[in-house]
Amino acid sequence: NSLERGPSLSGSEGDLLFLLDSSGSVSNYEFSRVKEFIWDLIRPFTFGPNDVQTSIIHISTTPTMEFPFDRYLSSGTVQQAIRDTQQLMGDTNTGKALSYAKEKLFSNEAGARPDVPKVMVWVTDGFSTDDISEPMQLLKDMGVTVFIVSTGRGNYLELSAAASQPPEKHLHFVDVDDLPIITKELQDAISDAVQANRLRAVDITSSSFRLMWPQVLSQETGYYTLEYSPVDDPSRKRTKQVPGAHTTLVLSDLSPETTYQVALIPESNVHYIPPQTTKVTTLAEEISPAQVLISKSKPHSFHVSWAPTPDSVTGYQILYGPLPGNSVELLEVDGSRNGTVVGNLVPNTTYLVTVTAVYKSGQEKSLSAKRAPHGSARVQEPAGQRAVPHGARAAR
């Protein structure tokens, strides 16, 4: 029941931005259901200058901010503001809206705060008229956690690359009438992302992860000491010194399936700031994620790429053939490469491309994409394989 107030998610601090498709490609009915979904999502959070602040940016011909982050500082006033939000119509210029969102998420005038976690929830029908990859990457590089909810078909590969990693936690495909199904899961994930002063790990692979933390030091007032070691072997502790202006760092050359204890110690010559700690478990090498992307399409060829390339891969096998049809060509690529050109293709023909990563352990993992030259790629599940990472929802 929407009127029941769930448990309060207090103790969180962050700027939470909803990027809302307000264009003419969305029906009035869909827009109202999405507003209800956002209304439900924010119910458990405590709003205020030391808690969560929220804002909405409309995707339209020109991006528009519905209200600044610091205008509504109670759950009731935020919910009323969401109810009052009107659809703008216009074009779906998502790339332009993402660039605008990047400015507003870090702008004092928009009420954003300089030293809190930044979270963006983009609700889309899967359609955009301009490029999203570059502005989205800039947002993530600045430490923004990106959740994507696609109520349309959407391009799985494009959206999973756009969302924060891993996609099974940050990307949801769900019909607009089924949005309540994901509310609790997304609430929990947003809560994790906005925990105050929290050291956390993202982009976890078998041999690396990226650490992120709120900025508590500036260049002038000190540096961080970072210590990390396997929980079951503290003697393998490693230490790094990190400049005070940094809020992120990638740790690499790690062992697979190993839990690391990580401590970030702010060394300030102005005042004491308590250390932050976390535990991070690397993935098993066999399940390092692979994404297949088909681009640079020409009448007789296209470029196939995949990412990331874990150290534990010895090589890749690329199988491709026209659909429908039984003829298949095999291309073998060294494990150090993450792309290749597939040529000698028949124009205006749809091809099924399967990339298989062969690991040092002998295990294999496959992922497929379907492509017509000059067309757009679509993920296919190969027989006996699960191409969509477990946990991500497929479009109905």
CSV table of C-alpha atoms in Angstrom, one decimal:
chain,number,residue,atom,x,y,z
A,1,ASN,CA,0.0,0.0,0.0
A,2,SER,CA,1.5,3.3,-1.1
A,3,LEU,CA,0.1,5.1,2.0
A,4,GLU,CA,2.0,2.9,4.5
A,5,ARG,CA,5.3,4.4,5.5
A,6,GLY,CA,8.0,1.8,5.5
A,7,PRO,CA,11.0,1.7,7.8
A,8,SER,CA,13.0,4.9,7.8
A,9,LEU,CA,16.4,4.9,6.0
A,10,SER,CA,18.0,7.4,8.3
A,11,GLY,CA,21.8,7.9,8.7
A,12,SER,CA,22.1,8.4,5.0
A,13,GLU,CA,23.5,11.6,3.4
A,14,GLY,CA,23.6,12.2,-0.3
A,15,ASP,CA,22.3,14.2,-3.3
A,16,LEU,CA,19.8,12.0,-5.1
A,17,LEU,CA,18.8,13.0,-8.7
A,18,PHE,CA,16.0,11.6,-10.7
A,19,LEU,CA,16.5,11.9,-14.5
A,20,LEU,CA,12.9,11.7,-15.8
A,21,ASP,CA,12.0,11.1,-19.5
A,22,SER,CA,9.4,13.9,-19.9
A,23,SER,CA,9.5,13.8,-23.7
A,24,GLY,CA,6.7,13.1,-26.2
A,25,SER,CA,7.8,9.5,-26.6
A,26,VAL,CA,6.3,8.8,-23.1
A,27,SER,CA,2.5,8.5,-22.7
A,28,ASN,CA,0.6,10.5,-20.0
A,29,TYR,CA,-0.2,7.2,-18.3
A,30,GLU,CA,3.4,6.0,-18.3
A,31,PHE,CA,4.6,9.4,-16.9
A,32,SER,CA,2.0,9.2,-14.0
A,33,ARG,CA,3.1,5.6,-13.2
A,34,VAL,CA,6.8,6.7,-13.1
A,35,LYS,CA,5.9,9.6,-10.8
A,36,GLU,CA,4.2,7.1,-8.4
A,37,PHE,CA,7.3,4.9,-8.6
A,38,ILE,CA,9.6,7.8,-7.6
A,39,TRP,CA,7.1,8.8,-4.9
A,40,ASP,CA,7.3,5.2,-3.5
A,41,LEU,CA,11.1,5.0,-3.8
A,42,ILE,CA,11.8,8.1,-1.7
A,43,ARG,CA,9.3,7.4,1.1
A,44,PRO,CA,11.8,5.8,3.6
A,45,PHE,CA,14.5,8.4,3.3
A,46,THR,CA,15.0,11.3,5.7
A,47,PHE,CA,15.4,14.6,3.9
A,48,GLY,CA,17.3,17.6,5.2
A,49,PRO,CA,20.6,19.5,4.9
A,50,ASN,CA,22.5,16.7,6.7
A,51,ASP,CA,20.4,13.9,5.3
A,52,VAL,CA,19.2,13.1,1.7
A,53,GLN,CA,18.4,15.9,-0.7
A,54,THR,CA,16.6,15.2,-4.0
A,55,SER,CA,15.8,16.9,-7.3
A,56,ILE,CA,14.2,16.0,-10.7
A,57,ILE,CA,15.6,16.9,-14.1
A,58,HIS,CA,13.3,16.5,-17.1
A,59,ILE,CA,14.6,14.9,-20.4
A,60,SER,CA,13.0,17.0,-23.2
A,61,THR,CA,14.2,19.1,-26.1
A,62,THR,CA,16.0,21.3,-23.5
A,63,PRO,CA,16.7,19.8,-20.0
A,64,THR,CA,14.9,21.4,-17.2
A,65,MET,CA,15.3,21.2,-13.4
A,66,GLU,CA,11.9,20.8,-11.6
A,67,PHE,CA,13.3,22.0,-8.3
A,68,PRO,CA,16.8,22.5,-6.7
A,69,PHE,CA,18.2,19.9,-4.2
A,70,ASP,CA,17.7,22.2,-1.2
A,71,ARG,CA,14.2,23.4,-1.8
A,72,TYR,CA,12.1,20.5,-0.2
A,73,LEU,CA,13.6,19.2,3.0
A,74,SER,CA,10.9,16.9,4.4
A,75,SER,CA,9.3,13.7,3.0
A,76,GLY,CA,5.9,15.3,2.7
A,77,THR,CA,7.0,18.4,0.7
A,78,VAL,CA,9.1,16.2,-1.6
A,79,GLN,CA,6.2,13.9,-2.3
A,80,GLN,CA,3.9,16.9,-3.0
A,81,ALA,CA,6.5,18.3,-5.4
A,82,ILE,CA,6.7,15.0,-7.2
A,83,ARG,CA,2.9,14.9,-7.5
A,84,ASP,CA,2.9,18.4,-8.9
A,85,THR,CA,5.5,17.6,-11.6
A,86,GLN,CA,4.1,18.0,-15.1
A,87,GLN,CA,5.3,16.3,-18.3
A,88,LEU,CA,7.1,18.7,-20.7
A,89,MET,CA,6.8,16.7,-24.0
A,90,GLY,CA,9.4,17.6,-26.7
A,91,ASP,CA,12.4,15.5,-27.9
A,92,THR,CA,14.3,12.8,-26.0
A,93,ASN,CA,17.7,14.6,-25.8
A,94,THR,CA,19.1,12.4,-23.0
A,95,GLY,CA,22.8,13.2,-23.7
A,96,LYS,CA,22.0,16.9,-23.3
A,97,ALA,CA,20.2,16.2,-20.1
A,98,LEU,CA,23.1,14.1,-18.8
A,99,SER,CA,25.5,17.0,-19.4
A,100,TYR,CA,23.1,19.3,-17.6
A,101,ALA,CA,22.7,16.8,-14.7
A,102,LYS,CA,26.5,16.8,-14.3
A,103,GLU,CA,26.5,20.6,-13.8
A,104,LYS,CA,23.6,20.6,-11.4
A,105,LEU,CA,24.9,17.6,-9.2
A,106,PHE,CA,28.0,19.6,-8.4
A,107,SER,CA,26.5,23.1,-8.3
A,108,ASN,CA,26.0,25.2,-5.2
A,109,GLU,CA,23.3,27.3,-6.9
A,110,ALA,CA,21.3,24.0,-7.5
A,111,GLY,CA,21.6,23.2,-3.8
A,112,ALA,CA,24.0,20.3,-4.3
A,113,ARG,CA,26.6,19.7,-1.6
A,114,PRO,CA,30.3,19.3,-2.3
A,115,ASP,CA,31.2,16.5,0.0
A,116,VAL,CA,28.3,13.9,-0.1
A,117,PRO,CA,27.7,10.8,-2.3
A,118,LYS,CA,26.0,11.6,-5.6
A,119,VAL,CA,23.3,9.2,-6.9
A,120,MET,CA,21.3,9.4,-10.2
A,121,VAL,CA,18.3,7.3,-11.1
A,122,TRP,CA,17.5,7.5,-14.8
A,123,VAL,CA,14.0,6.3,-15.7
A,124,THR,CA,13.8,5.7,-19.5
A,125,ASP,CA,11.6,4.1,-22.1
A,126,GLY,CA,14.9,3.0,-23.7
A,127,PHE,CA,14.9,5.6,-26.5
A,128,SER,CA,17.3,8.6,-26.9
A,129,THR,CA,17.8,10.9,-29.9
A,130,ASP,CA,21.4,11.8,-29.0
A,131,ASP,CA,24.6,10.1,-27.7
A,132,ILE,CA,24.6,9.2,-24.0
A,133,SER,CA,27.9,7.3,-23.7
A,134,GLU,CA,30.3,10.2,-23.3
A,135,PRO,CA,28.3,12.4,-20.9
A,136,MET,CA,27.4,9.3,-18.8
A,137,GLN,CA,31.0,8.2,-18.5
A,138,LEU,CA,31.9,11.7,-17.3
A,139,LEU,CA,29.3,11.5,-14.6
A,140,LYS,CA,30.6,8.1,-13.4
A,141,ASP,CA,34.2,9.4,-13.6
A,142,MET,CA,33.1,12.1,-11.1
A,143,GLY,CA,31.9,9.5,-8.7
A,144,VAL,CA,28.2,9.5,-9.4
A,145,THR,CA,26.4,6.1,-8.9
A,146,VAL,CA,24.1,5.6,-11.8
A,147,PHE,CA,21.0,3.4,-11.6
A,148,ILE,CA,18.9,2.9,-14.8
A,149,VAL,CA,15.3,1.7,-14.9
A,150,SER,CA,14.2,0.9,-18.5
A,151,THR,CA,10.4,0.6,-19.0
A,152,GLY,CA,10.8,0.0,-22.7
A,153,ARG,CA,12.8,-2.5,-24.7
A,154,GLY,CA,16.0,-0.6,-24.7
A,155,ASN,CA,19.4,-1.8,-25.9
A,156,TYR,CA,20.7,-4.1,-23.1
A,157,LEU,CA,24.4,-3.7,-24.1
A,158,GLU,CA,24.2,0.1,-24.3
A,159,LEU,CA,22.3,0.5,-21.0
A,160,SER,CA,24.5,-2.0,-19.1
A,161,ALA,CA,27.6,-0.1,-20.3
A,162,ALA,CA,25.9,3.2,-19.1
A,163,ALA,CA,24.8,2.0,-15.6
A,164,SER,CA,27.3,1.7,-12.8
A,165,GLN,CA,28.9,-1.7,-12.4
A,166,PRO,CA,27.8,-4.5,-11.9
A,167,PRO,CA,24.7,-4.1,-14.1
A,168,GLU,CA,22.7,-6.7,-12.2
A,169,LYS,CA,22.6,-4.3,-9.3
A,170,HIS,CA,22.2,-1.0,-11.2
A,171,LEU,CA,20.1,-1.8,-14.3
A,172,HIS,CA,16.5,-2.9,-14.3
A,173,PHE,CA,14.2,-3.8,-17.2
A,174,VAL,CA,10.6,-3.7,-16.1
A,175,ASP,CA,7.2,-2.9,-17.6
A,176,VAL,CA,5.8,0.4,-16.4
A,177,ASP,CA,2.9,-1.5,-14.6
A,178,ASP,CA,5.4,-3.7,-12.8
A,179,LEU,CA,7.6,-0.9,-11.3
A,180,PRO,CA,6.5,-1.7,-7.7
A,181,ILE,CA,8.3,-5.1,-8.1
A,182,ILE,CA,11.7,-3.4,-8.0
A,183,THR,CA,11.0,-0.6,-5.5
A,184,LYS,CA,12.4,-2.3,-2.3
A,185,GLU,CA,15.5,-3.6,-4.1
A,186,LEU,CA,16.3,-0.2,-5.6
A,187,GLN,CA,15.6,1.5,-2.3
A,188,ASP,CA,18.2,-0.7,-0.6
A,189,ALA,CA,20.7,-0.1,-3.4
A,190,ILE,CA,20.2,3.7,-3.2
A,191,SER,CA,20.6,3.5,0.6
A,192,ASP,CA,23.9,1.7,0.2
A,193,ALA,CA,25.1,4.3,-2.2
A,194,VAL,CA,24.2,7.3,0.0
A,195,GLN,CA,25.5,6.0,3.4
A,196,ALA,CA,27.2,8.9,5.0
A,197,ASN,CA,31.1,8.9,5.0
A,198,ARG,CA,31.2,5.4,3.5
A,199,LEU,CA,34.2,3.8,1.9
A,200,ARG,CA,32.9,1.5,-0.8
A,201,ALA,CA,34.0,-0.7,-3.7
A,202,VAL,CA,32.6,-0.7,-7.2
A,203,ASP,CA,33.6,-2.3,-10.6
A,204,ILE,CA,34.7,-5.5,-8.7
A,205,THR,CA,36.4,-8.1,-11.0
A,206,SER,CA,38.5,-11.2,-10.2
A,207,SER,CA,41.7,-9.1,-9.9
A,208,SER,CA,40.7,-5.5,-9.1
A,209,PHE,CA,38.2,-3.1,-7.7
A,210,ARG,CA,37.7,0.6,-7.5
A,211,LEU,CA,37.4,2.3,-4.1
A,212,MET,CA,35.3,5.4,-3.7
A,213,TRP,CA,34.8,7.7,-0.7
A,214,PRO,CA,33.3,11.1,0.1
A,215,GLN,CA,35.9,14.0,0.0
A,216,VAL,CA,36.9,14.7,3.6
A,217,LEU,CA,40.3,16.2,2.9
A,218,SER,CA,41.5,18.9,0.5
A,219,GLN,CA,44.9,19.1,-1.2
A,220,GLU,CA,46.1,21.6,1.4
A,221,THR,CA,45.1,19.7,4.6
A,222,GLY,CA,46.8,16.3,4.2
A,223,TYR,CA,46.7,13.0,2.4
A,224,TYR,CA,45.3,9.5,2.9
A,225,THR,CA,47.1,6.3,3.9
A,226,LEU,CA,45.4,3.3,2.3
A,227,GLU,CA,46.1,-0.2,3.7
A,228,TYR,CA,44.7,-3.4,2.3
A,229,SER,CA,45.4,-7.1,2.9
A,230,PRO,CA,43.6,-10.5,2.5
A,231,VAL,CA,41.5,-11.1,5.6
A,232,ASP,CA,43.1,-14.6,6.1
A,233,ASP,CA,46.7,-13.4,5.5
A,234,PRO,CA,47.3,-10.0,7.1
A,235,SER,CA,51.1,-10.4,6.5
A,236,ARG,CA,50.4,-9.6,2.8
A,237,LYS,CA,49.3,-6.0,3.7
A,238,ARG,CA,50.1,-3.3,1.2
A,239,THR,CA,50.1,0.4,1.8
A,240,LYS,CA,49.6,3.3,-0.6
A,241,GLN,CA,49.7,7.1,0.0
A,242,VAL,CA,46.8,8.9,-1.8
A,243,PRO,CA,46.6,12.7,-2.3
A,244,GLY,CA,44.0,14.5,-0.2
A,245,ALA,CA,42.0,15.8,-3.2
A,246,HIS,CA,41.3,12.2,-4.5
A,247,THR,CA,38.0,10.4,-3.8
A,248,THR,CA,38.7,7.2,-5.9
A,249,LEU,CA,41.4,4.7,-6.5
A,250,VAL,CA,41.7,1.4,-8.4
A,251,LEU,CA,43.4,-1.5,-6.7
A,252,SER,CA,44.7,-4.2,-9.1
A,253,ASP,CA,46.9,-7.3,-9.1
A,254,LEU,CA,44.6,-8.9,-6.6
A,255,SER,CA,43.8,-12.6,-6.1
A,256,PRO,CA,40.5,-14.0,-7.3
A,257,GLU,CA,37.8,-15.1,-4.7
A,258,THR,CA,39.7,-13.4,-1.9
A,259,THR,CA,38.2,-11.1,0.8
A,260,TYR,CA,40.3,-8.0,1.4
A,261,GLN,CA,40.2,-5.8,4.5
A,262,VAL,CA,40.6,-2.2,3.4
A,263,ALA,CA,41.3,0.9,5.6
A,264,LEU,CA,41.4,4.5,4.5
A,265,ILE,CA,43.2,6.7,7.0
A,266,PRO,CA,42.8,10.5,6.5
A,267,GLU,CA,46.1,12.1,7.6
A,268,SER,CA,45.0,15.7,8.4
A,269,ASN,CA,47.2,18.4,10.0
A,270,VAL,CA,44.1,20.4,10.8
A,271,HIS,CA,41.9,18.0,12.8
A,272,TYR,CA,41.3,14.3,13.5
A,273,ILE,CA,39.1,12.5,11.0
A,274,PRO,CA,38.3,8.8,11.8
A,275,PRO,CA,39.5,6.1,9.4
A,276,GLN,CA,37.0,4.3,7.1
A,277,THR,CA,37.1,0.6,6.6
A,278,THR,CA,35.4,-1.9,4.4
A,279,LYS,CA,35.7,-5.6,3.3
A,280,VAL,CA,35.7,-6.5,-0.4
A,281,THR,CA,35.6,-9.9,-2.0
A,282,THR,CA,36.9,-10.3,-5.5
A,283,LEU,CA,35.1,-12.4,-8.1
A,284,ALA,CA,36.0,-16.0,-9.1
A,285,GLU,CA,38.1,-15.7,-12.3
A,286,GLU,CA,35.6,-17.7,-14.3
A,287,ILE,CA,32.8,-15.2,-13.8
A,288,SER,CA,34.6,-12.0,-14.7
A,289,PRO,CA,32.0,-10.0,-16.7
A,290,ALA,CA,32.2,-9.8,-20.5
A,291,GLN,CA,30.1,-7.4,-22.6
A,292,VAL,CA,30.0,-7.7,-26.4
A,293,LEU,CA,29.6,-4.5,-28.4
A,294,ILE,CA,29.2,-4.3,-32.1
A,295,SER,CA,30.1,-1.0,-33.7
A,296,LYS,CA,31.7,0.7,-36.8
A,297,SER,CA,29.3,-1.2,-39.0
A,298,LYS,CA,30.0,-1.1,-42.8
A,299,PRO,CA,28.2,-2.9,-45.6
A,300,HIS,CA,30.7,-5.8,-45.5
A,301,SER,CA,32.1,-5.6,-42.0
A,302,PHE,CA,31.6,-4.6,-38.4
A,303,HIS,CA,33.8,-4.2,-35.3
A,304,VAL,CA,33.3,-6.5,-32.4
A,305,SER,CA,34.6,-5.5,-29.0
A,306,TRP,CA,34.3,-6.9,-25.5
A,307,ALA,CA,35.3,-5.6,-22.0
A,308,PRO,CA,36.8,-6.0,-19.6
A,309,THR,CA,39.7,-8.3,-20.4
A,310,PRO,CA,40.7,-10.2,-17.2
A,311,ASP,CA,44.3,-11.4,-16.8
A,312,SER,CA,42.9,-15.0,-16.5
A,313,VAL,CA,41.7,-15.1,-20.1
A,314,THR,CA,44.1,-16.9,-22.5
A,315,GLY,CA,42.1,-16.2,-25.7
A,316,TYR,CA,38.8,-15.4,-27.3
A,317,GLN,CA,36.9,-17.4,-30.0
A,318,ILE,CA,34.5,-15.3,-32.2
A,319,LEU,CA,31.8,-17.4,-34.0
A,320,TYR,CA,29.7,-15.6,-36.5
A,321,GLY,CA,27.2,-16.5,-39.2
A,322,PRO,CA,24.2,-15.1,-41.1
A,323,LEU,CA,20.6,-15.5,-39.7
A,324,PRO,CA,18.8,-17.6,-40.6
A,325,GLY,CA,21.5,-20.2,-41.7
A,326,ASN,CA,23.8,-22.9,-40.5
A,327,SER,CA,27.2,-21.6,-41.8
A,328,VAL,CA,29.5,-20.3,-39.1
A,329,GLU,CA,33.0,-18.8,-39.3
A,330,LEU,CA,35.5,-19.0,-36.4
A,331,LEU,CA,38.0,-16.3,-35.6
A,332,GLU,CA,40.5,-16.8,-32.7
A,333,VAL,CA,42.0,-13.8,-31.0
A,334,ASP,CA,44.7,-13.5,-28.4
A,335,GLY,CA,43.6,-12.9,-24.8
A,336,SER,CA,45.4,-9.5,-24.6
A,337,ARG,CA,43.1,-8.0,-27.2
A,338,ASN,CA,39.5,-6.8,-26.6
A,339,GLY,CA,38.3,-6.3,-30.1
A,340,THR,CA,38.5,-7.4,-33.8
A,341,VAL,CA,37.0,-6.6,-37.2
A,342,VAL,CA,34.8,-9.2,-38.7
A,343,GLY,CA,34.8,-8.9,-42.5
A,344,ASN,CA,33.7,-10.4,-45.8
A,345,LEU,CA,30.0,-10.1,-44.8
A,346,VAL,CA,26.9,-10.1,-47.0
A,347,PRO,CA,25.3,-6.6,-47.0
A,348,ASN,CA,21.9,-6.2,-45.4
A,349,THR,CA,22.1,-9.5,-43.6
A,350,THR,CA,21.7,-10.1,-39.9
A,351,TYR,CA,24.5,-11.9,-38.2
A,352,LEU,CA,24.7,-13.7,-34.9
A,353,VAL,CA,28.1,-13.1,-33.2
A,354,THR,CA,29.2,-15.2,-30.2
A,355,VAL,CA,32.3,-14.3,-28.3
A,356,THR,CA,33.7,-17.0,-26.0
A,357,ALA,CA,36.3,-16.2,-23.4
A,358,VAL,CA,38.7,-19.1,-22.7
A,359,TYR,CA,40.1,-19.0,-19.2
A,360,LYS,CA,43.5,-20.4,-18.0
A,361,SER,CA,41.5,-22.8,-15.9
A,362,GLY,CA,40.0,-24.3,-19.1
A,363,GLN,CA,36.5,-22.9,-18.4
A,364,GLU,CA,34.7,-20.9,-21.0
A,365,LYS,CA,32.0,-18.2,-20.9
A,366,SER,CA,30.1,-17.0,-24.0
A,367,LEU,CA,28.0,-13.9,-24.8
A,368,SER,CA,26.2,-13.3,-28.1
A,369,ALA,CA,25.0,-10.2,-30.0
A,370,LYS,CA,22.8,-10.0,-33.1
A,371,ARG,CA,23.6,-7.4,-35.8
A,372,ALA,CA,22.6,-6.4,-39.2
A,373,PRO,CA,25.3,-4.2,-40.9
A,374,HIS,CA,24.3,-0.5,-40.3
A,375,GLY,CA,21.8,-1.9,-37.7
A,376,SER,CA,21.8,-2.0,-33.9
A,377,ALA,CA,23.1,-4.9,-31.8
A,378,ARG,CA,20.7,-6.9,-29.6
A,379,VAL,CA,21.8,-9.4,-27.0
A,380,GLN,CA,20.9,-13.0,-27.6
A,381,GLU,CA,21.2,-15.8,-25.1
A,382,PRO,CA,23.4,-18.6,-26.6
A,383,ALA,CA,22.2,-22.1,-26.1
A,384,GLY,CA,23.0,-23.3,-22.6
A,385,GLN,CA,24.5,-19.9,-21.6
A,386,ARG,CA,23.1,-16.9,-19.7
A,387,ALA,CA,24.1,-13.8,-21.6
A,388,VAL,CA,22.3,-11.3,-19.4
A,389,PRO,CA,24.2,-11.2,-16.1
A,390,HIS,CA,22.2,-12.9,-13.3
A,391,GLY,CA,19.9,-10.6,-11.6
A,392,ALA,CA,19.3,-8.2,-14.5
A,393,ARG,CA,15.7,-8.2,-15.6
A,394,ALA,CA,15.0,-8.9,-19.3
A,395,ALA,CA,12.3,-6.8,-21.1
A,396,ARG,CA,9.0,-8.5,-21.5
